[in-house]
Coordinates of C-alpha atoms in Angstrom, one line a residue:
Chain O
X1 CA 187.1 124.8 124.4
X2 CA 188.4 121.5 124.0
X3 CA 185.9 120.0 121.5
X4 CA 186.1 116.3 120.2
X5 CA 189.1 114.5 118.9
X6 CA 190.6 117.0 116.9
X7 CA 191.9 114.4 114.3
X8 CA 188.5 112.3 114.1
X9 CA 186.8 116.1 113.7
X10 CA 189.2 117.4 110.4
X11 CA 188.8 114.2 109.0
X12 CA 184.7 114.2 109.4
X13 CA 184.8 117.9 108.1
X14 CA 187.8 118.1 105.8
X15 CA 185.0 117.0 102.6
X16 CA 182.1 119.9 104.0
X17 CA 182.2 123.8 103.8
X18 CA 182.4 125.7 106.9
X19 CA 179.6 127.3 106.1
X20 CA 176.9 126.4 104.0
X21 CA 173.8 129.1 103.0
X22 CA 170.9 127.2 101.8
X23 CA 168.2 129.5 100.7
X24 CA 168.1 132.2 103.0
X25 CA 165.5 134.7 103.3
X26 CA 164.7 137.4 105.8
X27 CA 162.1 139.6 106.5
X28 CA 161.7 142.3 109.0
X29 CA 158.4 143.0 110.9
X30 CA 157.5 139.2 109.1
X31 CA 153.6 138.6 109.4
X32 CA 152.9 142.1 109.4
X33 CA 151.7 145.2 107.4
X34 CA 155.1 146.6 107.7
X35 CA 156.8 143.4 106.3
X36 CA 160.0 144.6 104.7
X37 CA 162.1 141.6 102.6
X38 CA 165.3 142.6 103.2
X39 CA 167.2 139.1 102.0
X40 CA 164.8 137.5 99.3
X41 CA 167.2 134.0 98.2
X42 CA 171.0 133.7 99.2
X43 CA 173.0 130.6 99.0
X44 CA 176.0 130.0 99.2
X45 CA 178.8 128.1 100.3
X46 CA 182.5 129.1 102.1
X47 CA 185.2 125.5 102.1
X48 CA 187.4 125.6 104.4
X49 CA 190.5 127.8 104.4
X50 CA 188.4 130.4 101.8
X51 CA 189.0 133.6 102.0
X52 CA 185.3 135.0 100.6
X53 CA 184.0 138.2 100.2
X54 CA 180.1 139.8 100.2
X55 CA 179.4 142.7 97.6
X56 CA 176.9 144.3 96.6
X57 CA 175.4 148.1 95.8
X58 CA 175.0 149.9 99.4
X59 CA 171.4 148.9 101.0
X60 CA 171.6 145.7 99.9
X61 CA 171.2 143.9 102.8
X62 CA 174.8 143.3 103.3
X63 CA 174.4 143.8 107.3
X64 CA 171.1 141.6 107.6
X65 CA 173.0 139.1 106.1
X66 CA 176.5 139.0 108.3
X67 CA 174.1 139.2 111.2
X68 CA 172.3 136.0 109.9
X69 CA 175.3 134.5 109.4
X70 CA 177.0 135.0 112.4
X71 CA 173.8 133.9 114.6
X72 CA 172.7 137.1 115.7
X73 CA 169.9 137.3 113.7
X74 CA 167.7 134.2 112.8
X75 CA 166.6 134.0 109.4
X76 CA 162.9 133.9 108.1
X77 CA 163.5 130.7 106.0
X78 CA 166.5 128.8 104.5
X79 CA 168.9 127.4 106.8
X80 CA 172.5 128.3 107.2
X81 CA 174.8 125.8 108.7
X82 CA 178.1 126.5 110.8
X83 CA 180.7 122.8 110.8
X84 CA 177.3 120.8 109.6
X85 CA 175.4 122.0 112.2
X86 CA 172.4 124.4 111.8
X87 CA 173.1 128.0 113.4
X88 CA 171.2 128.8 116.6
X89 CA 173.1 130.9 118.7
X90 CA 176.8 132.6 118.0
X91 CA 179.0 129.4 117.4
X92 CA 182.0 128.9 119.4
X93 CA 184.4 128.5 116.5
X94 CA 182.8 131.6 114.7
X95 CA 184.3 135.3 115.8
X96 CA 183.0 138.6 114.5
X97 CA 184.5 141.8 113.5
X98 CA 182.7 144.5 113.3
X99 CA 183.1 148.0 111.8
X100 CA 182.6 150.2 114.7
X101 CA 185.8 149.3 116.8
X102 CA 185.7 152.2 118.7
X103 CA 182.3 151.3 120.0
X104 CA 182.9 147.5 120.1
X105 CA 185.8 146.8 122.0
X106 CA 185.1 148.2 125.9
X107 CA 186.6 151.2 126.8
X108 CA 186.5 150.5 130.5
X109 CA 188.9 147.8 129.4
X110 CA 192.4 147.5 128.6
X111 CA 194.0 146.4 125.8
X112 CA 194.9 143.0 127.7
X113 CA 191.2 142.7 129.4
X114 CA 189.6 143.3 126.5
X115 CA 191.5 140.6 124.4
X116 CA 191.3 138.6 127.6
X117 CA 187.1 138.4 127.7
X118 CA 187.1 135.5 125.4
X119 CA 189.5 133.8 127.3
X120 CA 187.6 134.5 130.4
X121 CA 184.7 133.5 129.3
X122 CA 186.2 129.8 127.5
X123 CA 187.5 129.2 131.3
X124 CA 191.0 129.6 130.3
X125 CA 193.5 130.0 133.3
X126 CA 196.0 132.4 133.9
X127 CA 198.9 132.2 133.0
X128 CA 197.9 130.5 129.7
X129 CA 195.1 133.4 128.9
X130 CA 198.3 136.0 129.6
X131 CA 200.5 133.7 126.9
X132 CA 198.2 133.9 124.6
X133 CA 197.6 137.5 124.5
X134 CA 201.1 137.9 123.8
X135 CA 200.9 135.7 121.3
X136 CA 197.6 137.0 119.4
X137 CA 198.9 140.8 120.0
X138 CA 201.9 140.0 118.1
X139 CA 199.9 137.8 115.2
X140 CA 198.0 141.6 114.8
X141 CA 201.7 143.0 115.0
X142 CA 201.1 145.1 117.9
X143 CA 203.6 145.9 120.2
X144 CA 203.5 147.0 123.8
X145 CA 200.1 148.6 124.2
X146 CA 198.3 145.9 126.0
X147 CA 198.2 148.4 129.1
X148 CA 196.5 151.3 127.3
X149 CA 193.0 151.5 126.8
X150 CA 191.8 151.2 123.2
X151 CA 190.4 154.6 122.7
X152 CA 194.2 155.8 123.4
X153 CA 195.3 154.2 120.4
X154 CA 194.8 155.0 116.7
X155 CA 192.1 153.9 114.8
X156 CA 194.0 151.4 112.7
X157 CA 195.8 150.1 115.7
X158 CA 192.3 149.4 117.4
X159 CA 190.6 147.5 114.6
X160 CA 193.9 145.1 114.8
X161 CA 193.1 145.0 118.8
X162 CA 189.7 143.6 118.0
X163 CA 191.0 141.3 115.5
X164 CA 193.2 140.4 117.9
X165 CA 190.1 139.6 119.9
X166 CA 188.6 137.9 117.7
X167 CA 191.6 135.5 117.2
X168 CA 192.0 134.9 120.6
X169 CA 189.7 132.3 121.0
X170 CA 191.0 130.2 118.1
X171 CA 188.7 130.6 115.9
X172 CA 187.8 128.6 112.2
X173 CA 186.3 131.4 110.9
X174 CA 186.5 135.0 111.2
X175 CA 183.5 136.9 110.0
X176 CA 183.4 140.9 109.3
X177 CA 181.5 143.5 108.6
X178 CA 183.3 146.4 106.7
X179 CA 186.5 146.0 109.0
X180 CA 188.3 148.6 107.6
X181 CA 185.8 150.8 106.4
X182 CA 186.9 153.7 109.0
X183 CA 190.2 153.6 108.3
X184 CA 192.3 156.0 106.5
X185 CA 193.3 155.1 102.8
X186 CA 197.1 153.8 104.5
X187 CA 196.2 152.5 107.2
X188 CA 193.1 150.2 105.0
X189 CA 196.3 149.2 103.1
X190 CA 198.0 147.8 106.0
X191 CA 195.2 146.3 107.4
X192 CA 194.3 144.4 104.1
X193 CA 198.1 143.1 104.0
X194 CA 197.7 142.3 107.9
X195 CA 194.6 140.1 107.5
X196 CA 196.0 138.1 104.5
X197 CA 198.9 137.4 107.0
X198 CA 197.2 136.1 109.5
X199 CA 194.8 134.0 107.4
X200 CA 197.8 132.3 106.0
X201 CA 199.5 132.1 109.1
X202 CA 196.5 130.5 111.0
X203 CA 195.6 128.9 108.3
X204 CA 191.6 130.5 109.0
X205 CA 188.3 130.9 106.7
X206 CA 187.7 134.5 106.5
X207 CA 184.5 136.0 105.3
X208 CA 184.5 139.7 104.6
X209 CA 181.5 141.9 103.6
X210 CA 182.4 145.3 102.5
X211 CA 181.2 147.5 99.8
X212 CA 184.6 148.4 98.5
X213 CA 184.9 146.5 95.3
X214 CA 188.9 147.0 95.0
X215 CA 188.8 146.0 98.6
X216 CA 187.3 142.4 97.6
X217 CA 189.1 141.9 94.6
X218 CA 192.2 142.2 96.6
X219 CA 191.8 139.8 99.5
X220 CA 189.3 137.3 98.0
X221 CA 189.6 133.8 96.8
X222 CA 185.9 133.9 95.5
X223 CA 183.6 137.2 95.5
X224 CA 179.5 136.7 96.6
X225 CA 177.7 139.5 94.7
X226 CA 174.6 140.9 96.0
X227 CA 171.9 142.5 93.5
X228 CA 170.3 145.8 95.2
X229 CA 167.8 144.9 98.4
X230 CA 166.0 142.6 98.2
X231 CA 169.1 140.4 98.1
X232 CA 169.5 137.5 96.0
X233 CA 173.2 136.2 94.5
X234 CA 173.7 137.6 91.4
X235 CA 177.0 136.1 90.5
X236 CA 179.7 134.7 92.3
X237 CA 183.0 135.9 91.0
X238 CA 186.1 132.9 91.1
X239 CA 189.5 135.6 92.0
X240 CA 192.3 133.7 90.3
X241 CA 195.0 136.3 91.4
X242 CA 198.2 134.7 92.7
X243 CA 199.0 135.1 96.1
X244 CA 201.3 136.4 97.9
X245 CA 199.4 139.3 97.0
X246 CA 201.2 143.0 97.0
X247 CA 199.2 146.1 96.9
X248 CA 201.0 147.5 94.3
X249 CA 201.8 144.6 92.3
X250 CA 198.3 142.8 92.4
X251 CA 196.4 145.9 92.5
X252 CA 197.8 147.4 88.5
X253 CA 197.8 143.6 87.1
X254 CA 195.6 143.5 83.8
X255 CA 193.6 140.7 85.4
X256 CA 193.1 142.6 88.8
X257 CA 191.3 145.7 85.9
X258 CA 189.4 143.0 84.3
X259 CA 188.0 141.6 87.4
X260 CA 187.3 145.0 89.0
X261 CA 185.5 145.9 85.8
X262 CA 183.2 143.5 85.8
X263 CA 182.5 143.4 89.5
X264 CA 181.7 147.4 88.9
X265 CA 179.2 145.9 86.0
X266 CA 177.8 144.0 88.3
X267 CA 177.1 146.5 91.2
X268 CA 175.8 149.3 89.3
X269 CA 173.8 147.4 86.8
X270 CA 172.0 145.6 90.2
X271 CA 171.5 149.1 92.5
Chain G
X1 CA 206.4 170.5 128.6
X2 CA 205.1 173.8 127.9
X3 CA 201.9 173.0 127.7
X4 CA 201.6 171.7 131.2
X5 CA 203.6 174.6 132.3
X6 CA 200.5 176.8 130.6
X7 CA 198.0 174.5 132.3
X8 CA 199.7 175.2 135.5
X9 CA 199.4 178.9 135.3
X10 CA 195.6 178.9 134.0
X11 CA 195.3 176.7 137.3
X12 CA 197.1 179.4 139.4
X13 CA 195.3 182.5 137.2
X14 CA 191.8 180.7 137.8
X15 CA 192.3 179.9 141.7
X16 CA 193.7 183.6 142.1
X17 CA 190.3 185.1 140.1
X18 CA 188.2 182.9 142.4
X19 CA 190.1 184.1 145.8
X20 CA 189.6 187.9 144.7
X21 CA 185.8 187.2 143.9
X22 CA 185.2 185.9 147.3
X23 CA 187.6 188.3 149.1
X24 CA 185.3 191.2 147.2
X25 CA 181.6 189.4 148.0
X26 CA 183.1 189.3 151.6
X27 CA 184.4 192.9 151.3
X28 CA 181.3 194.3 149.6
X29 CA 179.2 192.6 152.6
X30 CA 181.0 194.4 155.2
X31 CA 180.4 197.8 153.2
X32 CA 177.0 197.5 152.6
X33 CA 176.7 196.7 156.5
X34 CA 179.1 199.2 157.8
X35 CA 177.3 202.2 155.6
X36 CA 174.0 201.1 156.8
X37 CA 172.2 199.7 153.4
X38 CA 172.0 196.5 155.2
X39 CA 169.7 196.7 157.8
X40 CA 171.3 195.4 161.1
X41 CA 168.4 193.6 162.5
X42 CA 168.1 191.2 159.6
X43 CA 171.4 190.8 158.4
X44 CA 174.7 191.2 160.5
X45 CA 177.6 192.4 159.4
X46 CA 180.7 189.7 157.8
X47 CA 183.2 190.6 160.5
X48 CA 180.6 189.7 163.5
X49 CA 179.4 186.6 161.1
X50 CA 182.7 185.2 160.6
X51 CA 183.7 185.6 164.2
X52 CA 180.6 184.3 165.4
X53 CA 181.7 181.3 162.7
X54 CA 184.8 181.2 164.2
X55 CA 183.8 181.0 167.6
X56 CA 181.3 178.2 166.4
X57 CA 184.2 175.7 164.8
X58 CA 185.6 175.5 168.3
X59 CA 182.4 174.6 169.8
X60 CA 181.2 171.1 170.0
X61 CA 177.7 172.0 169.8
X62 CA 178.4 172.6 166.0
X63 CA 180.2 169.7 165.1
X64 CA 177.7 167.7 167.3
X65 CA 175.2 169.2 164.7
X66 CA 177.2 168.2 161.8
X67 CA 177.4 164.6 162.7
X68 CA 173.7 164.4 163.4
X69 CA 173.2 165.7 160.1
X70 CA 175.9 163.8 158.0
X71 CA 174.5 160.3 159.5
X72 CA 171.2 160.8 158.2
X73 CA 172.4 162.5 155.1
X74 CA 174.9 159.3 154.5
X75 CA 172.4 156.9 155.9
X76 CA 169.2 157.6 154.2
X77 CA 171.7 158.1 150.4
X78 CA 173.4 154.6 151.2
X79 CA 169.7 153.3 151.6
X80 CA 168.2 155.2 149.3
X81 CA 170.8 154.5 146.5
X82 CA 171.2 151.1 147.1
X83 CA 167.8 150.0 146.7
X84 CA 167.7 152.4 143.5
X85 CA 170.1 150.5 142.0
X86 CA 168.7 146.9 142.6
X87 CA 165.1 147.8 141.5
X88 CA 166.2 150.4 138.5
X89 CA 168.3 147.4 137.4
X90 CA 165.5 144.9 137.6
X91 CA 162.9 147.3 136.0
X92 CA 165.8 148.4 132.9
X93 CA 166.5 144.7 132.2
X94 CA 162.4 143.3 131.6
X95 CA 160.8 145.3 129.3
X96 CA 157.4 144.0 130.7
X97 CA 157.6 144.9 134.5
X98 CA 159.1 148.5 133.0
X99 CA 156.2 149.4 130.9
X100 CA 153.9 148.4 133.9
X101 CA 155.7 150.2 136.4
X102 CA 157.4 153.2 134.6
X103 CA 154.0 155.2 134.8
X104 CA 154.2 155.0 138.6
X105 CA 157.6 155.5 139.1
X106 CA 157.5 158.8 137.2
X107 CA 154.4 159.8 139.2
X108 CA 155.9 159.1 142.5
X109 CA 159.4 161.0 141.1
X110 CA 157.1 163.9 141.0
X111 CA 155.4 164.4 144.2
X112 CA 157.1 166.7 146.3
X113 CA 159.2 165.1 148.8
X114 CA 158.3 168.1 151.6
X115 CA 155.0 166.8 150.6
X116 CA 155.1 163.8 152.5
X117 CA 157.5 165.3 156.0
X118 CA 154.2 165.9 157.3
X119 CA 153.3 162.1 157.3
X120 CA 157.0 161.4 158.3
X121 CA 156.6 163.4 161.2
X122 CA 153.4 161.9 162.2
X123 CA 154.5 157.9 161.9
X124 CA 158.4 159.0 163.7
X125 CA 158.6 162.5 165.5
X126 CA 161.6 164.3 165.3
X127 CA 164.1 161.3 164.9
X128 CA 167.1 159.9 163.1
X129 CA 164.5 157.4 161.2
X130 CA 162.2 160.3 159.8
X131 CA 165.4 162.2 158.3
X132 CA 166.4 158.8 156.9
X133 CA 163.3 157.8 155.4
X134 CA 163.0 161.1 153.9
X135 CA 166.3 161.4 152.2
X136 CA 166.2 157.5 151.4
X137 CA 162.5 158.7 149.2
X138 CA 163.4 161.5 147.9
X139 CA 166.9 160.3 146.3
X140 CA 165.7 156.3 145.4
X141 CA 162.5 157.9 142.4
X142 CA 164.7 159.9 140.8
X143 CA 167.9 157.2 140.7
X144 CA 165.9 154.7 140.0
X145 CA 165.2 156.4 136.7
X146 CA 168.5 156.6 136.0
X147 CA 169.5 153.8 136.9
X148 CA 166.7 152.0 134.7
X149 CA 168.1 154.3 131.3
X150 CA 171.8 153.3 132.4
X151 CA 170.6 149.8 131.9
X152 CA 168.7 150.2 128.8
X153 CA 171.2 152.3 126.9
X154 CA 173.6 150.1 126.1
X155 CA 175.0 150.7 122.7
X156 CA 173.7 147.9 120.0
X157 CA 177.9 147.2 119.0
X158 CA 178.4 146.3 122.5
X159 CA 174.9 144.8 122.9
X160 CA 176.0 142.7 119.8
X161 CA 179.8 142.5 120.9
X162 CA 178.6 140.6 124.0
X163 CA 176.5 138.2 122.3
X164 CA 179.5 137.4 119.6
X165 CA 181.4 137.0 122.8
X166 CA 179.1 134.6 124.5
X167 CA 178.9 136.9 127.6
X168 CA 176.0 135.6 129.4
X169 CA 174.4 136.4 132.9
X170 CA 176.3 137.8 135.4
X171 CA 179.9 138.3 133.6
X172 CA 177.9 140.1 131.3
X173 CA 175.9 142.1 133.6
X174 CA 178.7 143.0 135.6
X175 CA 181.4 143.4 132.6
X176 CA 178.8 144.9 130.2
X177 CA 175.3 146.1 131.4
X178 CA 177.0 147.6 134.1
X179 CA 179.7 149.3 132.8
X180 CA 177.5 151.0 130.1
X181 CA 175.3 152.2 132.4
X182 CA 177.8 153.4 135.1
X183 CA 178.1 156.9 133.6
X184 CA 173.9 157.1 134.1
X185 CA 174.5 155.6 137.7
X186 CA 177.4 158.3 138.7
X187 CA 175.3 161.4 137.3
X188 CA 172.6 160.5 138.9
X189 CA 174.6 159.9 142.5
X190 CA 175.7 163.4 142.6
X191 CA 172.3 164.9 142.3
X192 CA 170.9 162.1 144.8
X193 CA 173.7 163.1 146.8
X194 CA 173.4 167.2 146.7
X195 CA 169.3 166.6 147.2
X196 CA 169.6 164.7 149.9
X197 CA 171.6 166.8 152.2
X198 CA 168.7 169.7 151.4
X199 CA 166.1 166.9 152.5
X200 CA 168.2 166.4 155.7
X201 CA 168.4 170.3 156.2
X202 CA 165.0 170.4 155.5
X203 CA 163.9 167.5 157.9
X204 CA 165.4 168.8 160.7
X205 CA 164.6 172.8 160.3
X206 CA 161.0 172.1 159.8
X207 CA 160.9 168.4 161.7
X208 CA 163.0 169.4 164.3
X209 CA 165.3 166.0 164.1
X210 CA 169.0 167.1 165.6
X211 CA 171.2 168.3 162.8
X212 CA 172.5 171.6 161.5
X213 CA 168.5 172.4 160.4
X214 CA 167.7 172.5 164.3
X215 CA 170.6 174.4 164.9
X216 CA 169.3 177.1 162.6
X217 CA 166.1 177.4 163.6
X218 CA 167.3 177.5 167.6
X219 CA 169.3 180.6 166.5
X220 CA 166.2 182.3 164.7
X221 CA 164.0 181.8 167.8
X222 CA 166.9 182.7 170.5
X223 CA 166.3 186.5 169.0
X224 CA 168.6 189.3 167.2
X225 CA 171.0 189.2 168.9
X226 CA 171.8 185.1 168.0
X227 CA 171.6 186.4 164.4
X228 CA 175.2 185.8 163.7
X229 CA 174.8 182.3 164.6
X230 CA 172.3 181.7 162.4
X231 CA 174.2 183.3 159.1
X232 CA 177.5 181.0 160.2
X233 CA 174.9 178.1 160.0
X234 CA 173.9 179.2 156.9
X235 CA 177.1 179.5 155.5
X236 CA 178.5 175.9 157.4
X237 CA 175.3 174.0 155.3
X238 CA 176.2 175.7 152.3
X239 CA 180.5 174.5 152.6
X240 CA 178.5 171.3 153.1
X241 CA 176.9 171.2 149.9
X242 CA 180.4 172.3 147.9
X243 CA 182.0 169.5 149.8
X244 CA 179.9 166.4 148.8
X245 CA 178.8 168.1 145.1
X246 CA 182.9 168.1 144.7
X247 CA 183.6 164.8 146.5
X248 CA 180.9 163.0 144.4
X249 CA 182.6 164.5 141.2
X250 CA 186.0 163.1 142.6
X251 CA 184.4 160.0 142.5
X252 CA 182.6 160.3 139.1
X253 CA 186.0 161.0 137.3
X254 CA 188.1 158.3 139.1
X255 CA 185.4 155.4 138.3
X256 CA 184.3 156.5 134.8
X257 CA 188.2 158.1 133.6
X258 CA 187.9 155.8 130.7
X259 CA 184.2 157.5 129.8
X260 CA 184.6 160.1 127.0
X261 CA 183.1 162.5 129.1
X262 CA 186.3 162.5 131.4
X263 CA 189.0 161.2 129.1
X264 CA 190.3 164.9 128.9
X265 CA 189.7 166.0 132.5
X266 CA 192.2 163.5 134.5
X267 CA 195.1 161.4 134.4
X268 CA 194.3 157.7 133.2
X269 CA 196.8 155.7 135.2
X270 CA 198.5 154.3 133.0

């Protein structure tokens, strides 16, 4: 995992987003009768250190896009770039989320192993692959579980073990699809609070898709709003909340109202 | 704590039931023979079956049998199995050589294995290798099925999970592919497993290979009198049976505890 020159690298990228979205389009079944355009023109573009989130009506190609984004999906045309560098495969300094945790982290796994496949796989040994469990574990504020298997834990708890996954590897951006979308109402709460810690803490780009407009309006620096499928950017919504955020506090400001009206504008004028 | 004490007594409650429904099968069967309904020529009476059995567990000609019968039980499954595995794996992960072969597998799953023992008999006689080759046939078409589903079903999150984290070739055949498709693997095992010890019974009664088959049939022909024997047989093949169909269970829940299917049924271990 130990890229270039760290120094000469920040320097080279500290002027260019993380991720850049020139034009994308994709079609399913393309060159076919059963064509289906599912992402018509998206561009956009994430600096370093953002915290943006994807909106848009439900259908609207919200999924297709992460997936394109993240490098499991190629796109039909358009390009979207990852540190300058066009995306072929999953990049290494890119880590997912995704909504299903119960599904996605292993259940033949432990806590530990499963926050330790990363790791494995980067060729880290073992005693520093076992510090840095610890260490990620307790950036997701989870205690003593790394023994139990995920599916013996609460929802809430497992989503933070998959961040925690995620994390592991040191990533510059986390990427995730609806991460707290089966959550209860408390526990989404928490969750919100927890990723806005660790973003600050790590210092990480964070790009969120999620339907919830509240949701967006809370965590983002700048909101990407989709128009119903197919998707094209319909507006891209500058969140000039202060930060620290609180739930209660940011959530009943006027301006949080104002920019949760016009997001709601936005989506149901579009779906 | 009083839940466990309550799972405790349905354990005790359910092994009594079971006991008394044995006790009664066995008691009925001595009625019906005792007051005639049975007819003696056919069908002995318990008390002379189970002291014929008894007799039998002392004697080394049965557990002579038994061995002959578990090595080519054990031997044609480990063959059978193993090779089920390599090629269902193969076949489940390209989706070309599936589509060409998957019509022929399914054919050949079908044929009658008793249908072929004829042929078996003809290339090896009444040997260790015909049993083995039998059993090894008749578990690897129907495992090798299985195993080729066990390897295809693995769930898109995870299929996408191990892309995101850049599992590739064997770490992720052996952390993912075959981990997903373990629970596939084990169910099929302990029907490969219960199948072949009829195939190996079967071999031997009607191929005449050494085993507990042979045995049975040399009590049949030995006359009315050896009809006891052949009942304590009967019932020896079928403990058999209970024995790997439970052992192969054993197995299933230890290796897969973390599956859903057996997260409730035992201690995790941690």
């Amino acid at each position: 995992m130990a890229g270039p020159d760290p120094s000469v690298a920040a320097a080279k990228r500290a002027g260019e987003p993380v991720l850049s979205v020139r034009t994308l389009a994709k079609a399913y079944d393309a060159g076919t009768s059963r064509e289906k355009l599912a992402i018509a023109e998206v561009s956009f573009d994430v600096a370093r250190g953002e915290f943006v989130c994807v909106v848009g009506p439900s259908g609207a190609g919200k999924t297709t896009l992460l997936r394109c984004l993240s490098g499991l999906l190629g796109p039909t045309s358009g390009e979207v770039r990852f540190e300058g560098t066009p995306l072929r495969a999953v990049p290494d300094r890119l880590s997912v989320v995704f909504q299903d945790y119960s599904r996605s982290l292993f259940p033949w796994l432990t806590v530990n192993r499963n926050v330790a496949v990363p790791l494995r796989v980067a060729g880290v040994g073992k005693q520093q692959r076992e510090a840095r469990i610890q260490e990620v574990l307790h950036a997701v504020r989870l205690g003593d579980v790394g023994r139990s298997y995920p599916w013996q834990l609460s929802g809430g708890m497992q989503q933070r073990v998959a961040i925690a996954r995620a994390l592991a590897q040191q990533p510059d951006m986390l990427l995730m699809d609806e991460p707290f979308a089966s959550v209860d109402a408390q526990t989404r709460f928490d969750l919100e609070d927890l990723i806005l810690e660790v973003r600050r803490e790590l210092d990480i780009t964070v790009v969120l898709v999620t339907h919830d407009i509240d949701e967006a309006v809370y965590l983002a620096d700048r909101i990407v709003v989709l128009t119903g499928a197919p998707s094209r950017v319909q507006e891209i919504v500058d969140v000039p909340l202060e930060r620290p955020r609180t739930q209660l506090g940011t959530r009943s400001s006027e301006a949080f109202g104002r920019l949760r009206r016009h997001l709601m504008e936005l989506v149901t004028t579009s779906s | 704590m009083s839940a466990d004490s309550g799972r405790v007594g349905a354990r005790w409650s359910s092994i009594a039931a079971r006991t008394a429904v044995v006790v009664a099968v066995l008691a009925g069967w001595e009625y019906l023979s005792a007051s005639g309904s049975l007819d003696a020529s056919s069908f002995p009476s318990m008390t002379d079956t189970m002291a014929e059995l008894a007799r039998q567990l002392v004697s080394a000609d049965l557990w002579t049998a038994l061995w002959h019968t578990v090595r080519g039980w054990a031997t044609g499954l480990a063959i059978g199995a193993s090779l089920a595995v390599l090629v269902g794996t193969l076949l489940g992960l390209n989706r070309f050589a599936y589509l060409s072969v998957i019509p022929v597998v399914e054919f050949l799953k079908t044929v009658p294995v008793i249908a072929i023992l004829p042929l078996a008999i003809v290339v090896w006689g009444a040997t260790l290798q015909m049993k083995v080759f039998l059993v090894a046939f008749g578990v690897f078409w129907p495992l090798t099925i299985q195993v080729i589903y066990g390897v295809r079903a693995v769930d898109p999150v995870v299929r996408d999970t191990a892309v995101v984290l850049r599992l590739r070739g064997v770490r992720r055949f052996v952390g993912v592919t075959l981990p997903s498709a373990a629970p596939f693997i084990a169910t099929g095992l302990r029907v490969a497993a219960a199948v072949g010890l009829i195939l190996t019974i079967i071999a031997e009664l009607i191929g005449g290979a050494k085993g507990l088959g042979l045995s049975i049939l040399t009590t049949v022909n030995a006359g009315p009198q050896r009809l006891p024997a052949t009942y304590a047989l009967i019932l020896v093949t079928g403990v058999a049976g209970v024995v790997v169909t439970s052992a192969f269970a054993r197995l299933e829940r230890r290796v897969l505890h973390w599956h859903e299917s057996q997260r409730n049924l035992a201690p995790t271990g941690v």
